[in-house]
CSV table of C-alpha atoms and ligand atoms in Angstrom, one decimal:
chain,number,residue,atom,x,y,z
A,1,UNK,CA,-60.7,26.7,-6.5
A,2,UNK,CA,-59.3,25.5,-3.3
A,3,UNK,CA,-60.2,27.2,-0.1
A,4,UNK,CA,-57.6,28.4,2.3
A,5,UNK,CA,-58.8,25.8,4.8
A,6,UNK,CA,-58.4,22.9,2.4
A,7,UNK,CA,-54.9,24.1,1.5
A,8,UNK,CA,-53.9,24.0,5.2
A,9,UNK,CA,-55.5,20.6,5.6
A,10,UNK,CA,-53.5,19.3,2.6
A,11,UNK,CA,-50.4,20.8,4.0
A,12,UNK,CA,-50.8,19.1,7.4
A,13,UNK,CA,-51.5,15.7,5.8
A,14,UNK,CA,-48.4,16.1,3.6
A,15,UNK,CA,-46.3,17.0,6.6
A,16,UNK,CA,-47.6,14.0,8.6
A,17,UNK,CA,-46.7,11.7,5.7
A,18,UNK,CA,-43.3,13.2,5.4
A,19,UNK,CA,-42.7,12.6,9.1
A,20,UNK,CA,-43.8,9.0,8.8
A,21,UNK,CA,-41.6,8.2,5.8
A,22,UNK,CA,-38.7,10.0,7.4
A,23,UNK,CA,-39.2,7.8,10.5
A,24,UNK,CA,-39.3,4.7,8.3
A,25,UNK,CA,-36.1,5.8,6.6
A,26,UNK,CA,-34.4,6.7,9.8
A,27,UNK,CA,-34.1,3.2,11.0
A,28,UNK,CA,-31.0,1.8,9.3
A,29,UNK,CA,-29.9,-1.7,8.8
A,30,UNK,CA,-26.5,-1.1,10.3
A,31,UNK,CA,-24.6,1.8,11.8
A,32,UNK,CA,-20.9,1.8,12.3
A,33,UNK,CA,-20.4,4.1,15.2
A,34,UNK,CA,-17.5,6.3,16.3
A,35,UNK,CA,-14.7,5.1,14.0
A,36,UNK,CA,-12.2,7.3,12.3
A,37,UNK,CA,-13.8,7.5,8.8
A,38,UNK,CA,-11.2,7.9,6.1
A,39,UNK,CA,-12.7,8.3,2.6
A,40,UNK,CA,-10.2,9.7,0.2
A,41,UNK,CA,-12.8,9.8,-2.6
A,42,UNK,CA,-14.3,12.8,-0.7
A,43,UNK,CA,-11.2,14.0,1.2
A,44,UNK,CA,-12.9,12.9,4.5
A,45,UNK,CA,-10.9,12.0,7.6
A,46,UNK,CA,-12.9,12.5,10.7
A,47,UNK,CA,-14.4,10.6,13.6
A,48,UNK,CA,-18.1,9.7,12.9
A,49,UNK,CA,-20.8,7.3,12.1
A,50,UNK,CA,-21.7,5.5,8.8
A,51,UNK,CA,-25.2,4.2,8.3
A,52,UNK,CA,-26.1,1.5,5.8
A,53,UNK,CA,-29.6,0.8,4.5
A,54,UNK,CA,-30.6,-1.8,1.8
A,55,UNK,CA,-27.1,-2.5,0.9
A,56,UNK,CA,-26.1,1.1,0.3
A,57,UNK,CA,-24.4,3.9,2.3
A,58,UNK,CA,-27.3,5.9,3.7
A,59,UNK,CA,-25.5,8.5,5.7
A,60,UNK,CA,-22.0,9.6,6.9
A,61,UNK,CA,-22.1,12.2,9.7
A,62,UNK,CA,-20.3,13.1,13.0
A,63,UNK,CA,-23.3,11.5,14.8
A,64,UNK,CA,-26.3,9.7,13.4
A,65,UNK,CA,-29.2,9.8,15.8
A,66,UNK,CA,-31.3,7.2,14.1
A,67,UNK,CA,-31.5,3.7,15.3
A,68,UNK,CA,-30.3,0.6,13.5
A,69,UNK,CA,-31.0,-3.1,13.4
A,70,UNK,CA,-27.3,-3.7,14.1
A,71,UNK,CA,-24.6,-1.5,15.5
A,72,UNK,CA,-20.9,-2.0,14.9
A,73,UNK,CA,-18.8,-0.3,17.6
A,74,UNK,CA,-15.9,1.1,15.5
A,75,UNK,CA,-14.5,3.3,18.2
A,76,UNK,CA,-10.7,3.3,18.1
A,77,UNK,CA,-10.8,1.7,14.6
A,78,UNK,CA,-10.5,3.0,11.1
A,79,UNK,CA,-13.6,2.8,8.8
A,80,UNK,CA,-12.6,2.9,5.1
A,81,UNK,CA,-14.2,1.9,1.8
A,82,UNK,CA,-13.9,-1.8,1.1
A,83,UNK,CA,-10.4,-2.6,0.0
A,84,UNK,CA,-9.9,-3.4,-3.7
A,85,UNK,CA,-6.9,-5.6,-4.7
A,86,UNK,CA,-6.2,-5.5,-8.5
A,87,UNK,CA,-3.4,-8.0,-8.5
A,88,UNK,CA,-4.3,-11.3,-6.8
A,89,UNK,CA,-4.2,-15.0,-7.7
A,90,UNK,CA,-7.3,-15.6,-5.7
A,91,UNK,CA,-8.6,-18.1,-8.2
A,92,UNK,CA,-5.7,-20.5,-7.4
A,93,UNK,CA,-7.5,-21.8,-4.3
A,94,UNK,CA,-11.2,-22.6,-3.9
A,95,UNK,CA,-11.2,-20.6,-0.6
A,96,UNK,CA,-9.1,-17.8,-2.1
A,97,UNK,CA,-12.1,-15.4,-2.3
A,98,UNK,CA,-13.1,-16.0,1.3
A,99,UNK,CA,-9.6,-15.7,2.5
A,100,UNK,CA,-9.2,-12.3,0.8
A,101,UNK,CA,-12.6,-11.2,2.2
A,102,UNK,CA,-11.3,-12.0,5.7
A,103,UNK,CA,-8.5,-9.5,5.1
A,104,UNK,CA,-11.1,-6.8,4.3
A,105,UNK,CA,-10.9,-7.2,0.5
A,106,UNK,CA,-14.3,-6.5,-1.0
A,107,UNK,CA,-13.2,-6.6,-4.6
A,108,UNK,CA,-10.4,-8.3,-6.5
A,109,UNK,CA,-8.9,-9.0,-9.9
A,110,UNK,CA,-7.1,-12.3,-10.6
A,111,UNK,CA,-4.1,-11.2,-12.6
A,112,UNK,CA,-3.4,-13.9,-15.1
A,113,UNK,CA,-3.3,-17.1,-13.1
A,114,UNK,CA,-4.8,-18.9,-16.0
A,115,UNK,CA,-4.5,-18.7,-19.8
A,116,UNK,CA,-6.9,-19.9,-22.5
A,117,UNK,CA,-6.5,-23.6,-21.6
A,118,UNK,CA,-7.9,-23.4,-18.1
A,119,UNK,CA,-9.6,-20.0,-17.9
A,120,UNK,CA,-13.0,-21.6,-17.2
A,121,UNK,CA,-11.7,-22.9,-13.8
A,122,UNK,CA,-10.5,-19.4,-12.8
A,123,UNK,CA,-13.8,-17.8,-13.9
A,124,UNK,CA,-15.9,-20.4,-12.0
A,125,UNK,CA,-14.1,-19.3,-8.8
A,126,UNK,CA,-14.5,-15.6,-9.6
A,127,UNK,CA,-18.1,-16.1,-10.4
A,128,UNK,CA,-18.8,-17.8,-7.1
A,129,UNK,CA,-16.9,-15.3,-5.1
A,130,UNK,CA,-18.8,-13.3,-2.5
A,131,UNK,CA,-17.1,-10.1,-3.7
A,132,UNK,CA,-16.9,-8.3,-7.0
A,133,UNK,CA,-14.3,-10.4,-8.8
A,134,UNK,CA,-13.0,-10.6,-12.3
A,135,UNK,CA,-10.0,-12.1,-14.1
A,136,UNK,CA,-7.3,-11.1,-16.5
A,137,UNK,CA,-6.3,-13.9,-18.9
A,138,UNK,CA,-2.6,-14.9,-19.2
A,139,UNK,CA,-1.3,-14.5,-22.7
A,140,UNK,CA,0.4,-17.8,-22.1
A,141,UNK,CA,-2.3,-20.3,-22.9
A,142,UNK,CA,-1.2,-22.7,-20.1
A,143,UNK,CA,-1.3,-19.9,-17.5
A,144,UNK,CA,1.4,-19.5,-14.8
A,145,UNK,CA,3.8,-22.5,-15.2
A,146,UNK,CA,7.1,-23.4,-13.7
A,147,UNK,CA,8.8,-23.6,-17.0
A,148,UNK,CA,7.8,-20.0,-17.8
A,149,UNK,CA,4.4,-19.0,-19.1
A,150,UNK,CA,5.7,-18.1,-22.6
A,151,UNK,CA,9.3,-19.4,-22.5
A,152,UNK,CA,8.0,-21.4,-25.4
A,153,UNK,CA,6.7,-18.6,-27.6
A,154,UNK,CA,4.1,-20.8,-29.2
A,155,UNK,CA,2.2,-20.6,-25.9
A,156,UNK,CA,1.6,-16.9,-26.5
A,157,UNK,CA,-1.4,-17.9,-28.6
A,158,UNK,CA,-3.3,-14.9,-29.8
A,159,UNK,CA,-6.2,-16.9,-31.3
A,160,UNK,CA,-6.7,-19.1,-28.2
A,161,UNK,CA,-6.8,-16.0,-25.9
A,162,UNK,CA,-9.2,-14.2,-28.2
A,163,UNK,CA,-11.7,-17.0,-28.3
A,164,UNK,CA,-11.5,-17.4,-24.5
A,165,UNK,CA,-12.3,-13.7,-24.2
A,166,UNK,CA,-15.2,-14.1,-26.6
A,167,UNK,CA,-16.6,-16.9,-24.5
A,168,UNK,CA,-16.3,-14.8,-21.3
A,169,UNK,CA,-16.7,-11.2,-22.2
A,170,UNK,CA,-18.4,-10.6,-18.9
A,171,UNK,CA,-15.6,-11.9,-16.7
A,172,UNK,CA,-12.3,-11.3,-18.5
A,173,UNK,CA,-11.3,-7.7,-17.9
A,174,UNK,CA,-7.7,-7.7,-19.3
A,175,UNK,CA,-4.7,-9.6,-20.6
A,176,UNK,CA,-1.7,-10.3,-18.4
A,177,UNK,CA,1.8,-10.6,-19.8
A,178,UNK,CA,4.5,-11.7,-17.4
A,179,UNK,CA,7.7,-10.4,-18.9
A,180,UNK,CA,10.6,-11.4,-16.6
A,181,UNK,CA,13.4,-13.4,-18.1
A,182,UNK,CA,12.5,-16.5,-16.1
A,183,UNK,CA,9.0,-16.3,-17.5
A,184,UNK,CA,9.5,-15.5,-21.2
A,185,UNK,CA,13.3,-15.6,-21.8
A,186,UNK,CA,14.4,-13.0,-24.3
A,187,UNK,CA,11.1,-12.5,-26.1
A,188,UNK,CA,9.4,-10.1,-23.7
A,189,UNK,CA,8.8,-7.6,-26.5
A,190,UNK,CA,7.1,-10.1,-28.8
A,191,UNK,CA,5.0,-11.5,-25.9
A,192,UNK,CA,3.8,-8.0,-25.0
A,193,UNK,CA,3.1,-7.2,-28.7
A,194,UNK,CA,0.9,-10.4,-28.8
A,195,UNK,CA,-0.9,-9.4,-25.6
A,196,UNK,CA,-1.8,-6.1,-27.2
A,197,UNK,CA,-3.0,-7.9,-30.3
A,198,UNK,CA,-5.3,-9.9,-28.1
A,199,UNK,CA,-6.5,-7.0,-26.0
A,200,UNK,CA,-6.9,-4.1,-28.4
A,201,UNK,CA,-9.9,-5.3,-30.5
A,202,UNK,CA,-11.8,-5.9,-27.2
A,203,UNK,CA,-10.8,-2.5,-25.7
A,204,UNK,CA,-9.2,-4.4,-22.8
A,205,UNK,CA,-6.1,-3.3,-20.9
A,206,UNK,CA,-2.9,-5.2,-20.7
A,207,UNK,CA,-1.2,-5.6,-17.4
A,208,UNK,CA,2.5,-6.2,-17.6
A,209,UNK,CA,4.6,-7.9,-14.9
A,210,UNK,CA,7.9,-6.0,-15.0
A,211,UNK,CA,11.2,-6.6,-13.3
A,212,UNK,CA,14.3,-8.5,-14.5
A,213,UNK,CA,13.2,-8.3,-18.1
A,214,UNK,CA,15.4,-9.0,-21.1
A,215,UNK,CA,14.4,-5.6,-22.6
A,216,UNK,CA,14.8,-2.3,-20.8
A,217,UNK,CA,11.6,-0.7,-19.6
A,218,UNK,CA,12.3,2.2,-21.9
A,219,UNK,CA,11.6,-0.2,-24.8
A,220,UNK,CA,8.6,-2.1,-23.3
A,221,UNK,CA,6.9,1.1,-22.1
A,222,UNK,CA,6.5,2.2,-25.7
A,223,UNK,CA,4.0,-0.7,-26.3
A,224,UNK,CA,1.8,0.4,-23.5
A,225,UNK,CA,-1.4,2.3,-24.2
A,226,UNK,CA,-3.8,4.3,-22.1
A,227,UNK,CA,-5.4,2.3,-19.3
A,228,UNK,CA,-2.8,-0.5,-19.4
A,229,UNK,CA,-1.2,-1.3,-16.1
A,230,UNK,CA,2.4,-1.9,-15.0
A,231,UNK,CA,2.6,-4.1,-12.0
A,232,UNK,CA,5.6,-4.5,-9.7
A,233,UNK,CA,6.7,-0.9,-10.2
A,234,UNK,CA,9.2,-1.2,-7.3
A,235,UNK,CA,11.1,-4.0,-8.9
A,236,UNK,CA,14.9,-3.4,-8.5
A,237,UNK,CA,17.4,-3.3,-11.4
A,238,UNK,CA,18.1,-4.7,-13.8
A,239,UNK,CA,15.5,-2.9,-15.9
A,240,UNK,CA,13.7,-1.0,-13.1
A,241,UNK,CA,11.6,2.1,-13.9
A,242,UNK,CA,14.6,4.1,-12.8
A,243,UNK,CA,18.0,4.5,-14.5
A,244,UNK,CA,21.4,3.8,-12.9
A,245,UNK,CA,21.4,7.3,-11.4
A,246,UNK,CA,18.0,6.8,-9.8
A,247,UNK,CA,16.0,9.0,-12.2
A,248,UNK,CA,12.6,7.8,-13.6
A,249,UNK,CA,13.0,6.8,-17.2
A,250,UNK,CA,11.6,9.4,-19.6
A,251,UNK,CA,9.6,6.6,-21.4
A,252,UNK,CA,8.0,5.7,-18.1
A,253,UNK,CA,7.0,9.3,-17.4
A,254,UNK,CA,5.6,9.5,-20.9
A,255,UNK,CA,3.6,6.3,-20.3
A,256,UNK,CA,2.1,7.7,-17.1
A,257,UNK,CA,1.3,10.9,-19.0
A,258,UNK,CA,-0.7,9.1,-21.6
A,259,UNK,CA,-2.7,7.2,-18.9
A,260,UNK,CA,-0.8,4.0,-18.1
A,261,UNK,CA,-1.4,3.0,-14.4
A,262,UNK,CA,1.4,1.9,-12.1
A,263,UNK,CA,0.7,-0.7,-9.5
A,264,UNK,CA,2.6,-2.2,-6.6
A,265,UNK,CA,2.0,-6.0,-6.9
A,266,UNK,CA,3.9,-6.8,-3.7
A,267,UNK,CA,4.3,-10.6,-3.9
A,268,UNK,CA,7.2,-12.5,-2.4
A,269,UNK,CA,9.5,-13.2,-5.4
A,270,UNK,CA,11.8,-10.3,-6.2
A,271,UNK,CA,9.3,-7.6,-7.0
A,272,UNK,CA,10.0,-5.1,-4.2
A,273,UNK,CA,13.2,-3.9,-2.7
A,274,UNK,CA,12.9,-1.1,-0.2
A,275,UNK,CA,15.8,1.0,-1.5
A,276,UNK,CA,14.4,0.9,-5.0
A,277,UNK,CA,11.0,1.8,-3.6
A,278,UNK,CA,12.4,4.7,-1.6
A,279,UNK,CA,14.3,6.0,-4.6
A,280,UNK,CA,11.2,5.9,-6.8
A,281,UNK,CA,9.0,7.5,-4.2
A,282,UNK,CA,11.8,10.1,-3.6
A,283,UNK,CA,11.5,11.0,-7.2
A,284,UNK,CA,7.9,11.8,-6.6
A,285,UNK,CA,6.7,8.9,-8.7
A,286,UNK,CA,3.9,7.4,-6.6
A,287,UNK,CA,2.0,4.2,-7.3
A,288,UNK,CA,-1.6,4.6,-8.6
A,289,UNK,CA,-2.6,1.5,-6.7
A,290,UNK,CA,-1.1,-1.0,-4.2
A,291,UNK,CA,-1.9,-4.6,-4.6
A,292,UNK,CA,-0.8,-7.8,-3.0
A,293,UNK,CA,0.0,-10.3,-5.7
A,294,UNK,CA,-1.9,-12.6,-3.3
A,295,UNK,CA,-1.4,-16.4,-3.4
A,296,UNK,CA,-2.5,-19.0,-0.8
A,297,UNK,CA,1.2,-19.6,0.0
A,298,UNK,CA,2.0,-15.9,0.5
A,299,UNK,CA,-1.1,-15.5,2.6
A,300,UNK,CA,0.0,-18.4,4.8
A,301,UNK,CA,3.4,-16.8,5.2
A,302,UNK,CA,1.6,-13.8,6.7
A,303,UNK,CA,3.2,-11.2,4.4
A,304,UNK,CA,0.7,-11.1,1.7
A,305,UNK,CA,-2.5,-9.4,2.7
A,306,UNK,CA,-3.8,-6.0,2.0
A,307,UNK,CA,-3.6,-4.6,5.5
A,308,UNK,CA,0.0,-5.7,5.8
A,309,UNK,CA,1.0,-4.2,2.4
A,310,UNK,CA,-0.8,-1.0,3.4
A,311,UNK,CA,1.2,-1.0,6.6
A,312,UNK,CA,4.5,-1.5,4.8
A,313,UNK,CA,3.7,1.7,2.8
A,314,UNK,CA,3.2,3.6,6.1
A,315,UNK,CA,6.7,2.4,7.1
A,316,UNK,CA,8.0,4.0,3.9
A,317,UNK,CA,6.6,7.3,5.1
A,318,UNK,CA,3.4,7.5,3.0
A,319,UNK,CA,0.5,9.2,4.8
A,320,UNK,CA,-2.4,7.0,5.8
A,321,UNK,CA,-5.0,8.8,3.7
A,322,UNK,CA,-2.8,8.2,0.6
A,323,UNK,CA,-2.3,4.6,1.4
A,324,UNK,CA,-6.1,4.2,1.7
A,325,UNK,CA,-6.6,6.0,-1.6
A,326,UNK,CA,-4.3,3.6,-3.3
A,327,UNK,CA,-6.4,0.7,-1.9
A,328,UNK,CA,-9.9,2.0,-2.5
A,329,UNK,CA,-10.8,4.9,-4.8
A,330,UNK,CA,-7.9,4.5,-7.1
A,331,UNK,CA,-8.3,0.8,-8.0
A,332,UNK,CA,-12.0,1.5,-8.4
A,333,UNK,CA,-11.2,3.8,-11.3
A,334,UNK,CA,-9.2,1.2,-13.2
A,335,UNK,CA,-11.8,-1.6,-13.8
A,336,UNK,CA,-15.4,-0.9,-14.7
A,337,UNK,CA,-16.6,-3.7,-12.4
A,338,UNK,CA,-15.6,-1.4,-9.4
A,339,UNK,CA,-17.4,1.7,-10.7
A,340,UNK,CA,-19.1,3.5,-7.9
A,341,UNK,CA,-17.2,1.5,-5.3
A,342,UNK,CA,-14.1,2.5,-3.3
A,343,UNK,CA,-16.1,5.2,-1.7
A,344,UNK,CA,-18.4,5.9,1.2
A,345,UNK,CA,-20.4,8.4,-0.7
A,346,UNK,CA,-24.2,8.2,0.1
A,347,UNK,CA,-25.9,5.8,-2.3
A,348,UNK,CA,-22.7,3.8,-3.0
A,349,UNK,CA,-22.8,0.0,-2.5
A,350,UNK,CA,-22.0,-0.5,1.2
A,351,UNK,CA,-18.7,-2.2,1.0
A,352,UNK,CA,-16.8,-1.1,4.1
A,353,UNK,CA,-13.6,-2.3,5.8
A,354,UNK,CA,-12.9,-1.7,9.4
A,355,UNK,CA,-9.2,-1.7,10.3
A,356,UNK,CA,-7.4,-1.8,13.5
A,357,UNK,CA,-4.2,0.2,13.7
A,358,UNK,CA,-1.9,-1.3,16.3
A,359,UNK,CA,1.2,0.5,17.5
A,360,UNK,CA,4.4,-1.2,18.5
A,361,UNK,CA,7.6,-2.3,16.9
A,362,UNK,CA,7.0,-4.1,13.6
A,363,UNK,CA,9.2,-5.3,10.8
A,364,UNK,CA,8.3,-5.2,7.1
A,365,UNK,CA,10.3,-7.5,4.9
A,366,UNK,CA,10.9,-6.9,1.2
A,367,UNK,CA,11.5,-9.7,-1.3
A,368,UNK,CA,15.2,-9.6,-0.6
A,369,UNK,CA,14.9,-10.1,3.2
A,370,UNK,CA,15.7,-6.4,3.9
A,371,UNK,CA,13.8,-5.2,6.9
A,372,UNK,CA,12.1,-1.9,7.3
A,373,UNK,CA,11.0,-1.1,10.8
A,374,UNK,CA,7.6,0.5,11.4
A,375,UNK,CA,5.6,1.5,14.5
A,376,UNK,CA,2.1,1.1,13.1
A,377,UNK,CA,0.5,-2.0,11.6
A,378,UNK,CA,-3.0,-2.4,10.2
A,379,UNK,CA,-5.2,-5.5,10.8
A,380,UNK,CA,-8.6,-6.3,9.3
A,381,UNK,CA,-11.2,-6.0,12.1
A,382,UNK,CA,-14.5,-6.3,10.3
A,383,UNK,CA,-15.9,-6.3,6.8
A,384,UNK,CA,-19.2,-5.1,5.5
A,385,UNK,CA,-20.0,-6.5,2.0
A,386,UNK,CA,-23.1,-5.2,0.2
A,387,UNK,CA,-24.4,-3.9,3.5
A,388,UNK,CA,-24.0,-7.2,5.3
A,389,UNK,CA,-21.7,-7.3,8.3
A,390,UNK,CA,-19.7,-10.4,8.0
A,391,UNK,CA,-18.7,-11.9,11.3
A,392,UNK,CA,-17.0,-13.2,13.1
A,393,UNK,CA,-13.9,-12.4,11.1
A,394,UNK,CA,-12.9,-15.7,9.6
A,395,UNK,CA,-9.3,-15.8,10.6
A,396,UNK,CA,-7.8,-14.2,13.7
A,397,UNK,CA,-4.7,-12.5,12.7
A,398,UNK,CA,-1.5,-12.1,14.6
B,1,LIG,ZN1,1.1,-12.0,-9.9
């Protein structure tokens, strides 16, 4: 039986140990201090500190007293979970992944740049990317081509796509079907049917590129299953997700109800018109995610980067926290590779984007050269990937 004295002794020793281990833990690798921390995954929007240890979020609090190896002064900046872009063509340039990273993107999906014939090239780039990165395979076996991915229907080759997926189960996370008339002519429905034939046995989603399709969305939406994705939701008529009187099509509402996601996919080529976007938003039909449809050319034009696309949504009157949710926690739900990301919850991988919000007179241009004025614009200021502060920011932005 233990004496009272030995009990006390044990207690003191235990306390001393606890203090030591607390002290060891209290020194963090990195603390981002004094930023406006916006984490929609937890409804957080407050000025505070974020501590990172061993690649994970260690603490989020108004003030973290502990010391750190490195301190990032985030005062006057926004601190948000690492941005996730589910519609890019980041594999079309060797430096695509690092260019996206410089814009604060810590996770991306390449949406169908390549089909079965050249999928290995796309996967090699995704595999070597510093961020979490995966690809969707284009149902057109030659990928995105000038003549139209599946203008020749024989290119929508189910067997070729299936065997490519079987070779790359770990990196192919969906099937992309581009359905505009200049991509697949009048056989959009058959191309989508084949995309489903490829995806379904693997339990993968299909992402459709809508806008200026031969068939109305009311018909195409019927082929979409739970967890499929519609990109370019703000595409103007013909065959938008709204009818001529501006109401959301019932088939589109039904698709959302059964779990189909709707994504922005900004791009440069006809996919967004502000009046259509305002009409859709006015109907209360909000995107689940916003994405860039990033290409090296679009990036050079200065339009296509996540902070700019987020800013354009602010100019449409969307609250900041909502825009951040569309770029972080929501995309993280769509693809398993981002599970546990898109959040600053303690224990989550420490992917963090620091944004600078500048005020002034800015113009946001849609794909039809319509200008939307805005008085706030976001710029990537710093990126933390897997707990590592990447600096200096690779590209100084205007
Ligand atoms: Zn695209």
